[in-house]
CSV table of C-alpha atoms and ligand atoms in Angstrom, one decimal:
chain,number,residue,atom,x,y,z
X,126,UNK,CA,71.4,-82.8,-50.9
X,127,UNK,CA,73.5,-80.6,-48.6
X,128,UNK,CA,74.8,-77.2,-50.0
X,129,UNK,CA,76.9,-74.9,-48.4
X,130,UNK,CA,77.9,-71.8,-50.8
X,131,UNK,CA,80.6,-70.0,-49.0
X,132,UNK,CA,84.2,-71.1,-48.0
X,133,UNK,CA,87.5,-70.1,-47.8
X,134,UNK,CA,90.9,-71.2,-48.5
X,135,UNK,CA,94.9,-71.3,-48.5
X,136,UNK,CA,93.7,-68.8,-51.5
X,137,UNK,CA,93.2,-66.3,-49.1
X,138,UNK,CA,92.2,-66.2,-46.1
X,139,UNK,CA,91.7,-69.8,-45.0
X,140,UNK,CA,93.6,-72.5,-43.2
X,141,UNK,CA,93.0,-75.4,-45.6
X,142,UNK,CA,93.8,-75.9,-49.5
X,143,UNK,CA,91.4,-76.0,-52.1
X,144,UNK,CA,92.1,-80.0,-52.3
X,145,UNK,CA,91.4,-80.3,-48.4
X,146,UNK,CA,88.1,-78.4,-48.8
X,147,UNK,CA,87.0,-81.0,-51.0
X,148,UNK,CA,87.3,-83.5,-48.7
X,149,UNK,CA,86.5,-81.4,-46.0
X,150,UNK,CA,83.3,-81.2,-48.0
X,151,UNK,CA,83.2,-85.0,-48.4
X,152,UNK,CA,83.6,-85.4,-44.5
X,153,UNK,CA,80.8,-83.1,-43.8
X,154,UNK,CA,78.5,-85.2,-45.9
X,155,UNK,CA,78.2,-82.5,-48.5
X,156,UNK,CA,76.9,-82.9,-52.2
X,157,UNK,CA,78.2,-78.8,-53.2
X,158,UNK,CA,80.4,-76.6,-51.8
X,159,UNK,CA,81.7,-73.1,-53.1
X,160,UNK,CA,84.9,-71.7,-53.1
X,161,UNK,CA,84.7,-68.5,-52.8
X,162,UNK,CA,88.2,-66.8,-51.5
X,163,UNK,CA,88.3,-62.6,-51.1
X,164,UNK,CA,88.7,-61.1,-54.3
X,165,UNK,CA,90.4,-64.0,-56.6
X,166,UNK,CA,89.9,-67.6,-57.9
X,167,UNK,CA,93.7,-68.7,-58.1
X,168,UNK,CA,92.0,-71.8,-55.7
X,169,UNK,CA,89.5,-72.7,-58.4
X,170,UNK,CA,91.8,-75.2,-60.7
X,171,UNK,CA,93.2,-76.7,-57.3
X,172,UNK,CA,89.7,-77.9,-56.4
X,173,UNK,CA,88.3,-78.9,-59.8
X,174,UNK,CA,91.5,-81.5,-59.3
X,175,UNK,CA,90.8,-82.5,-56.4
X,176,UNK,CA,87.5,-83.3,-57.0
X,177,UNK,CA,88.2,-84.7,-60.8
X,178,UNK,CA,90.5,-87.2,-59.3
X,179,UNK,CA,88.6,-88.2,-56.2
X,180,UNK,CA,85.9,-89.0,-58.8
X,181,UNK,CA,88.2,-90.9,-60.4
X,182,UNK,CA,89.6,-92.7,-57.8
X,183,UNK,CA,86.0,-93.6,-56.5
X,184,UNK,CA,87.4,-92.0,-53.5
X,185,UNK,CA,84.0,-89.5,-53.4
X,186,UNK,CA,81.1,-91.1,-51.8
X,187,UNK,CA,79.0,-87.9,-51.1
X,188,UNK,CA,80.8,-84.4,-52.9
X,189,UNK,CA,79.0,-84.2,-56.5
X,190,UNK,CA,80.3,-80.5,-57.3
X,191,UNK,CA,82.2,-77.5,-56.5
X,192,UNK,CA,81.0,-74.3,-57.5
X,193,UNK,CA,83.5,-71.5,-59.0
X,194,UNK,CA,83.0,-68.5,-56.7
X,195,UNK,CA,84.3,-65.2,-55.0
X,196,UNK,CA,83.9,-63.1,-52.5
X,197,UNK,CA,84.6,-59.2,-53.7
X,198,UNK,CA,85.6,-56.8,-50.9
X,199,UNK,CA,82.7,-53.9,-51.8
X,200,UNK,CA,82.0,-50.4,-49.9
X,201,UNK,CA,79.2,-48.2,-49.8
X,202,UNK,CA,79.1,-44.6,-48.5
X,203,UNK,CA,82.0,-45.7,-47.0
X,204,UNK,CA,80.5,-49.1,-45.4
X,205,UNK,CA,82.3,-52.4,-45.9
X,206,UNK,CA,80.5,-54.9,-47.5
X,207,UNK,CA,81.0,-58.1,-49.5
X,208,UNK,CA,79.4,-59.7,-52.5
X,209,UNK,CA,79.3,-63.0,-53.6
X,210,UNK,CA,79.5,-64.2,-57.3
X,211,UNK,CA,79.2,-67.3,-58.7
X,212,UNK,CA,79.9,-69.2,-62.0
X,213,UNK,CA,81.0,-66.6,-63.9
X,214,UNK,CA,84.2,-66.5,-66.5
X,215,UNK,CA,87.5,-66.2,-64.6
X,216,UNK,CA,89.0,-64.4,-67.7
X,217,UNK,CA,87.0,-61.7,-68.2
X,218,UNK,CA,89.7,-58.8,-68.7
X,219,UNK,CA,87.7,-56.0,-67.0
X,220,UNK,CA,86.9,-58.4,-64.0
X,221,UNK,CA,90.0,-60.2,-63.8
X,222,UNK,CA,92.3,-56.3,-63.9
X,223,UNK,CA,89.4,-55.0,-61.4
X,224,UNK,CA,90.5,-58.2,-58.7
X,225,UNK,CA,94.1,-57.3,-59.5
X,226,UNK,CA,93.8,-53.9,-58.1
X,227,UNK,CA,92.1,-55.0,-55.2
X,228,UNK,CA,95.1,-57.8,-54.5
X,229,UNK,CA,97.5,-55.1,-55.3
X,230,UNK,CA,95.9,-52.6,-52.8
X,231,UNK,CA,95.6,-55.3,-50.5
X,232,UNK,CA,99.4,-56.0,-50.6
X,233,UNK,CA,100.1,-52.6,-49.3
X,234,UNK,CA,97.3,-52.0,-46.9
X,235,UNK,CA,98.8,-54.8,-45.0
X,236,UNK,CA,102.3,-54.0,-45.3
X,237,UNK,CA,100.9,-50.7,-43.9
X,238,UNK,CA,99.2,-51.9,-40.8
X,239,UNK,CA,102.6,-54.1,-39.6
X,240,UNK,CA,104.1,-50.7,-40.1
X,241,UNK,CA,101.5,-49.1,-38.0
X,242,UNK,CA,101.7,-52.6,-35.2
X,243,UNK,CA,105.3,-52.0,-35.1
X,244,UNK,CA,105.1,-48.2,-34.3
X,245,UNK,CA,103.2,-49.4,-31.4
X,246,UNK,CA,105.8,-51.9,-30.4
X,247,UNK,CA,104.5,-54.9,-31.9
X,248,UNK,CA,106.9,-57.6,-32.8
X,249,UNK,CA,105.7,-58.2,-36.2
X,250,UNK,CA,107.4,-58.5,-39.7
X,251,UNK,CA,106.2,-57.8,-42.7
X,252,UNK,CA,108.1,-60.8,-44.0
X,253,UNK,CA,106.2,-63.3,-41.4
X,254,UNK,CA,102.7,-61.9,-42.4
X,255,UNK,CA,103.9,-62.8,-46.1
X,256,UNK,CA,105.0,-66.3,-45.0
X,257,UNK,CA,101.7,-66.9,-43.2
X,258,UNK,CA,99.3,-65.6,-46.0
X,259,UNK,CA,101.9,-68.5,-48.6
X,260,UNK,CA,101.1,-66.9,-51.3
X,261,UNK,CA,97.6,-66.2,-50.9
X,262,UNK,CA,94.7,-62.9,-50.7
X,263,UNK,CA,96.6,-61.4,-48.0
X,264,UNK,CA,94.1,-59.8,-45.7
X,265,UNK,CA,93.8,-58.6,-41.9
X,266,UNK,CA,93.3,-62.4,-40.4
X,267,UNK,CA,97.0,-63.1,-41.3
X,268,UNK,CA,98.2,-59.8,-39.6
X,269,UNK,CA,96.0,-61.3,-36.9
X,270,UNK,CA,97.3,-64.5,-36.5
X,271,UNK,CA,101.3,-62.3,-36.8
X,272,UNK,CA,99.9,-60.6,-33.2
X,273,UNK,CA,99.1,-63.7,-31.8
X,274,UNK,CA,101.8,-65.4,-32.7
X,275,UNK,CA,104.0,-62.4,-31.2
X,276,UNK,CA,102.7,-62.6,-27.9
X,277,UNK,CA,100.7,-59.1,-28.7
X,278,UNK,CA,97.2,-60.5,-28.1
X,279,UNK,CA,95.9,-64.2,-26.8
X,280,UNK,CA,93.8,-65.0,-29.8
X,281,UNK,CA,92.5,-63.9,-33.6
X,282,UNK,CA,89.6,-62.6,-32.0
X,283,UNK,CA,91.5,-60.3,-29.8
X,284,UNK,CA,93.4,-59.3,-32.4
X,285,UNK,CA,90.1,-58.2,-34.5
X,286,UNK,CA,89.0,-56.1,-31.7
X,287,UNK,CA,89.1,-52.5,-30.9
X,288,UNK,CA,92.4,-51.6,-30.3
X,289,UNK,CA,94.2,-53.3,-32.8
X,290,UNK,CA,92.0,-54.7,-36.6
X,291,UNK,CA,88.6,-54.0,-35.8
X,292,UNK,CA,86.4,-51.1,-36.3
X,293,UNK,CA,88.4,-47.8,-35.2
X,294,UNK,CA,91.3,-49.7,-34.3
X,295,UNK,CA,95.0,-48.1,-34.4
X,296,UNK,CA,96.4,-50.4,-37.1
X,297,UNK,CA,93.3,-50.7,-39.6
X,298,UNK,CA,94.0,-49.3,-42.9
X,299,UNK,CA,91.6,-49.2,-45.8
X,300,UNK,CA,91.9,-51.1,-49.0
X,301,UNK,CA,90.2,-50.3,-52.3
X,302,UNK,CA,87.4,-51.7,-52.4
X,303,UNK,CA,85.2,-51.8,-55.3
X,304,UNK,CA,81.5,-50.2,-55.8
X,305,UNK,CA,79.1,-52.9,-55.2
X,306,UNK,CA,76.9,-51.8,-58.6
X,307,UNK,CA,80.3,-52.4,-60.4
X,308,UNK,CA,81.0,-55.9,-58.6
X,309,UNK,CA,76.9,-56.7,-59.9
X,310,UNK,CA,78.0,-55.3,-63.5
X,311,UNK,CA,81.3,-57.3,-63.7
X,312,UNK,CA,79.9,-60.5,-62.9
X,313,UNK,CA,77.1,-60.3,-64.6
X,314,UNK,CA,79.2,-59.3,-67.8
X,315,UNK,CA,81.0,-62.1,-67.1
X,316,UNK,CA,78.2,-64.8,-66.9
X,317,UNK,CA,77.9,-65.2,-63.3
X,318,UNK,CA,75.3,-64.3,-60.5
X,319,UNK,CA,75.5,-62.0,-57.5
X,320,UNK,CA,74.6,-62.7,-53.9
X,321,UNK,CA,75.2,-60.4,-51.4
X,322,UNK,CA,77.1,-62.0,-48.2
X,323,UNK,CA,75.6,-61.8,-44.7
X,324,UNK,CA,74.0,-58.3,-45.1
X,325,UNK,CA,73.2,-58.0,-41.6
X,326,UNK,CA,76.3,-59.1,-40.1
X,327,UNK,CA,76.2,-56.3,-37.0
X,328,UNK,CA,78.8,-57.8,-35.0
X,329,UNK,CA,81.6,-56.8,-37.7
X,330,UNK,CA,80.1,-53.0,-38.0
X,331,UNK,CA,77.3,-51.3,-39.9
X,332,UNK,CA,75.6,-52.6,-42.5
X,333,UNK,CA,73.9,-51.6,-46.0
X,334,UNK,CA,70.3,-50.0,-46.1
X,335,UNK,CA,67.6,-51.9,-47.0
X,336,UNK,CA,66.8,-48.9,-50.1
X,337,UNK,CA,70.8,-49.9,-50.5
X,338,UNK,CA,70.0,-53.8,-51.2
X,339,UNK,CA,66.7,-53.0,-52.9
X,340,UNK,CA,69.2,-50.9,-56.0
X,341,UNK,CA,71.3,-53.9,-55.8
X,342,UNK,CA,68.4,-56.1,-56.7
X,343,UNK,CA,67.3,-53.4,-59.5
X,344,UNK,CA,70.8,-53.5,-60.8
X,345,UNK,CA,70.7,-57.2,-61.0
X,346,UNK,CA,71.5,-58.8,-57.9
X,347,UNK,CA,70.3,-62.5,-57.9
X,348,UNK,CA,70.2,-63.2,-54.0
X,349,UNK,CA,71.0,-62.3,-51.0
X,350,UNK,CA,72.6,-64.4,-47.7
X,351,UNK,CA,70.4,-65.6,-45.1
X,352,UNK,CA,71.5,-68.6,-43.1
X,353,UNK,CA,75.0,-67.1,-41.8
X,354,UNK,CA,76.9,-67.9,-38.9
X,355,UNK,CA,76.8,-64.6,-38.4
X,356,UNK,CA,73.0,-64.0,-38.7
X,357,UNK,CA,70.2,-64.7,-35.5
X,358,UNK,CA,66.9,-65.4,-35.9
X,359,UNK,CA,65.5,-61.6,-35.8
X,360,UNK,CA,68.0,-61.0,-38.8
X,361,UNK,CA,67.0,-64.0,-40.6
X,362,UNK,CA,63.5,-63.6,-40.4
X,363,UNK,CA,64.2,-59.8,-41.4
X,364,UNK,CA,66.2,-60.8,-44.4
X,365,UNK,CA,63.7,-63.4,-45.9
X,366,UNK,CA,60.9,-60.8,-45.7
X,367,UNK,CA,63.4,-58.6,-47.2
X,368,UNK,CA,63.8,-61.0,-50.0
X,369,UNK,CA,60.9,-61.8,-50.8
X,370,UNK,CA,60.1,-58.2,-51.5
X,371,UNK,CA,63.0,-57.6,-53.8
X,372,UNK,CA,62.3,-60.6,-55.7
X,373,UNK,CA,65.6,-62.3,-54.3
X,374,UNK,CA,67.1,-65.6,-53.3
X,375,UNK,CA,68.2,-66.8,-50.2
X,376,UNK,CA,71.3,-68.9,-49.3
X,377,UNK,CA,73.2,-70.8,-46.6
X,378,UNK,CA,76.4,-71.1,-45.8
X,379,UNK,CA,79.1,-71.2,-43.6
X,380,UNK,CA,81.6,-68.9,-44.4
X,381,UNK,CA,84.2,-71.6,-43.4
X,382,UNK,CA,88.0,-70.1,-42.8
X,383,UNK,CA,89.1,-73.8,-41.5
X,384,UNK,CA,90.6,-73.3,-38.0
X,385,UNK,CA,90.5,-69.2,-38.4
X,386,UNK,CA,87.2,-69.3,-36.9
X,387,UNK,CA,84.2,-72.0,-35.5
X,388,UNK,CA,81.8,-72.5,-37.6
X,389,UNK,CA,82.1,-76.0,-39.5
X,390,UNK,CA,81.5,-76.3,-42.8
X,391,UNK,CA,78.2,-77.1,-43.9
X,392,UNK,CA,76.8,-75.6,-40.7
X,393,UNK,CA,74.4,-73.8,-42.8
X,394,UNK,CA,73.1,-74.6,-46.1
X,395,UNK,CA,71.3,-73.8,-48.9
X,396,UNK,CA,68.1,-75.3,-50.4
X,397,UNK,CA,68.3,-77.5,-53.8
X,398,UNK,CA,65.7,-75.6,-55.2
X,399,UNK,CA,67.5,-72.5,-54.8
X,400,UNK,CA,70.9,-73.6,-55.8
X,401,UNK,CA,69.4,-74.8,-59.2
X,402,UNK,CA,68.1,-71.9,-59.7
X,403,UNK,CA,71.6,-70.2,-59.4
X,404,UNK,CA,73.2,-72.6,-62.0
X,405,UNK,CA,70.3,-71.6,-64.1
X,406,UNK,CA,70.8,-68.1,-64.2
X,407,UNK,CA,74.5,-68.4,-65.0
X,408,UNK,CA,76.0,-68.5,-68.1
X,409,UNK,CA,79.5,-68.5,-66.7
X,410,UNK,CA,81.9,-71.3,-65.7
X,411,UNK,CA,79.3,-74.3,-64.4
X,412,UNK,CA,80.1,-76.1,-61.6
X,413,UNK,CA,83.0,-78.5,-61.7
O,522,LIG,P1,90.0,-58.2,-44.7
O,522,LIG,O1,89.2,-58.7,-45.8
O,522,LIG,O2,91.4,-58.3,-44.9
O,522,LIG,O3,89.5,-56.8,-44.2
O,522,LIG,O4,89.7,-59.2,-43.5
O,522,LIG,C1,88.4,-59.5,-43.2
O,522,LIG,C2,88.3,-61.0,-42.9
O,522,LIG,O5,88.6,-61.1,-41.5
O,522,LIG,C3,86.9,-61.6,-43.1
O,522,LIG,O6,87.0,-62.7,-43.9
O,522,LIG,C4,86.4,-62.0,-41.8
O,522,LIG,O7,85.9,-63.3,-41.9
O,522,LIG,C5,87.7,-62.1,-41.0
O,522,LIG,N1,87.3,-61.8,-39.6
O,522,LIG,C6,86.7,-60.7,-39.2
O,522,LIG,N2,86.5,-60.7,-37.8
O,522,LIG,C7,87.2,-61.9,-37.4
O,522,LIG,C8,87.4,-62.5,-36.1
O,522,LIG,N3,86.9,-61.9,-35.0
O,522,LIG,N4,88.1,-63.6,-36.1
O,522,LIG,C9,88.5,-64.2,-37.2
O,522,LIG,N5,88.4,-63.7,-38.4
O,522,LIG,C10,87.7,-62.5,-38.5
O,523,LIG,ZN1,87.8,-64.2,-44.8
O,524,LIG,FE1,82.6,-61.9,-45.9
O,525,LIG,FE1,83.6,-65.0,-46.4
């Protein structure tokens, strides 16, 4: 069984649909994948479709499941962070108005940083970052893909660097993002588990305290991710020490954004074991 618990879509900040990540999934020789877009699940029915009529069809050789997930935009004495959550209800009202406000916030931020790009003569609408986010989680990797597209900077990565998206940058705006103990709280209330995503992710800035991750395990945290694109060996073998401390499990997964960024789905994975243990715990929305 091959398990990869983290990946993105049209939804937000992806390149594929939720139906093409299904068979994306069924390419890669995958038996569970998650979809777990930045702070919604408007790709979750999409994907239960695809995979209910590939089943169906007998089309599905290999892709058993697809796990309902999400990937809340957190912050912690005023670090970034993300949590994963898994399986819980999509309906919960205080969940479902807390994701709102994050969308809503996330609407102006970036409408805010074309401002800031254009005041620094960059080419860029905020009507052709709307058309290249179609509807979905709009977020910094479509203002990114706006630069390239303008001639501002060669690539995405470029774009996500110092001067212009990345830490300090001229055009980087913050968003609201929610109190990690409150993303732990919603989720739970809502049936689902938390698993914090790639805690030790230096490349993209500074990261959470250990004493940090050991309240979030006290207040209910379930796991914690270890096999991440963005994780070496030192910070794998520094996480699963970690873990096992806290009393936490560890996943794998790609964090796959289609052709925003490398890494191919189901380049990390999680272990059965562990996975089973996640649909255990929740008392949520089960996997599709
Ligand atoms: P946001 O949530 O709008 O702040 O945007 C963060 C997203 O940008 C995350 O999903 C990252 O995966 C993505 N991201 C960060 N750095 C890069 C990069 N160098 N290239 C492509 N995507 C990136
Ligand atoms: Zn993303
Ligand atoms: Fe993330
Ligand atoms: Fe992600």
């Amino acid at each position: 069984m091959r398990i990869d618990l983290h990946a993105h879509t049209t939804a937000s900040d992806g390149t594929y649909e939720p139906a093409e990540l299904v068979g994306m999934a069924e390419a890669a020789g995958l038996s569970v994948v998650a979809i777990t877009d930045h702070d919604g699940t408007a790709g979750w029915s999409e994907a239960r479709r695809a995979l209910r009529y590939g089943h169906e069809a007998g089309v599905w050789s290999t892709i058993q499941n697809v796990v309902p997930g999400i990937e809340i935009s957190c912050k912690i004495h005023d670090i970034g962070m993300h949590m994963l959550g898994y399986m819980f209800d999509p309906w919960n009202a205080e969940l479902e108005a807390a994701l709102a406000d994050i969308r809503d916030s996330r609407t102006h931020r970036a409408e805010a940083m074309v401002g800031k790009a254009r005041e620094l003569g960059a080419p860029i609408t905020w009507e052709r970052v709307q058309e290249i986010a179609a509807g979905g989680v709009v977020g910094r990797p479509h203002v990114a893909t706006a630069l390239v597209e303008a001639g501002v900077v060669a690539s995405v990565d470029d774009a996500f660097g110092p001067d212009w998206l990345g830490e300090g940058g001229r055009v980087r705006v913050d968003k609201n993002d929610m109190d990690p103990f409150r993303a732990i709280e919603l989720i739970r209330a809502a049936g689902g588990v938390t698993v914090m995503a790639h805690p030790m992710a230096w490349r993209r800035g500074p990261v959470v305290d250990d004493k940090d991750i050991a309240a979030f395990a006290e207040a209910g945290m379930t796991g914690i991710e270890m096999n991440h694109p963005d994780h070496g060996p030192k910070e794998r073998d520094r996480i699963r020490a970690l873990a096992k401390d806290l009393g936490l499990l560890t996943t794998g997964s790609s964090d796959w954004h289609g052709s925003r960024k490398l890494t191919g789905l189901g380049a990390e994975t999680t272990d059965p074991e562990v996975y089973e243990e996640l649909v255990a715990r929740s008392t949520g929305m089960k996997p599709f």
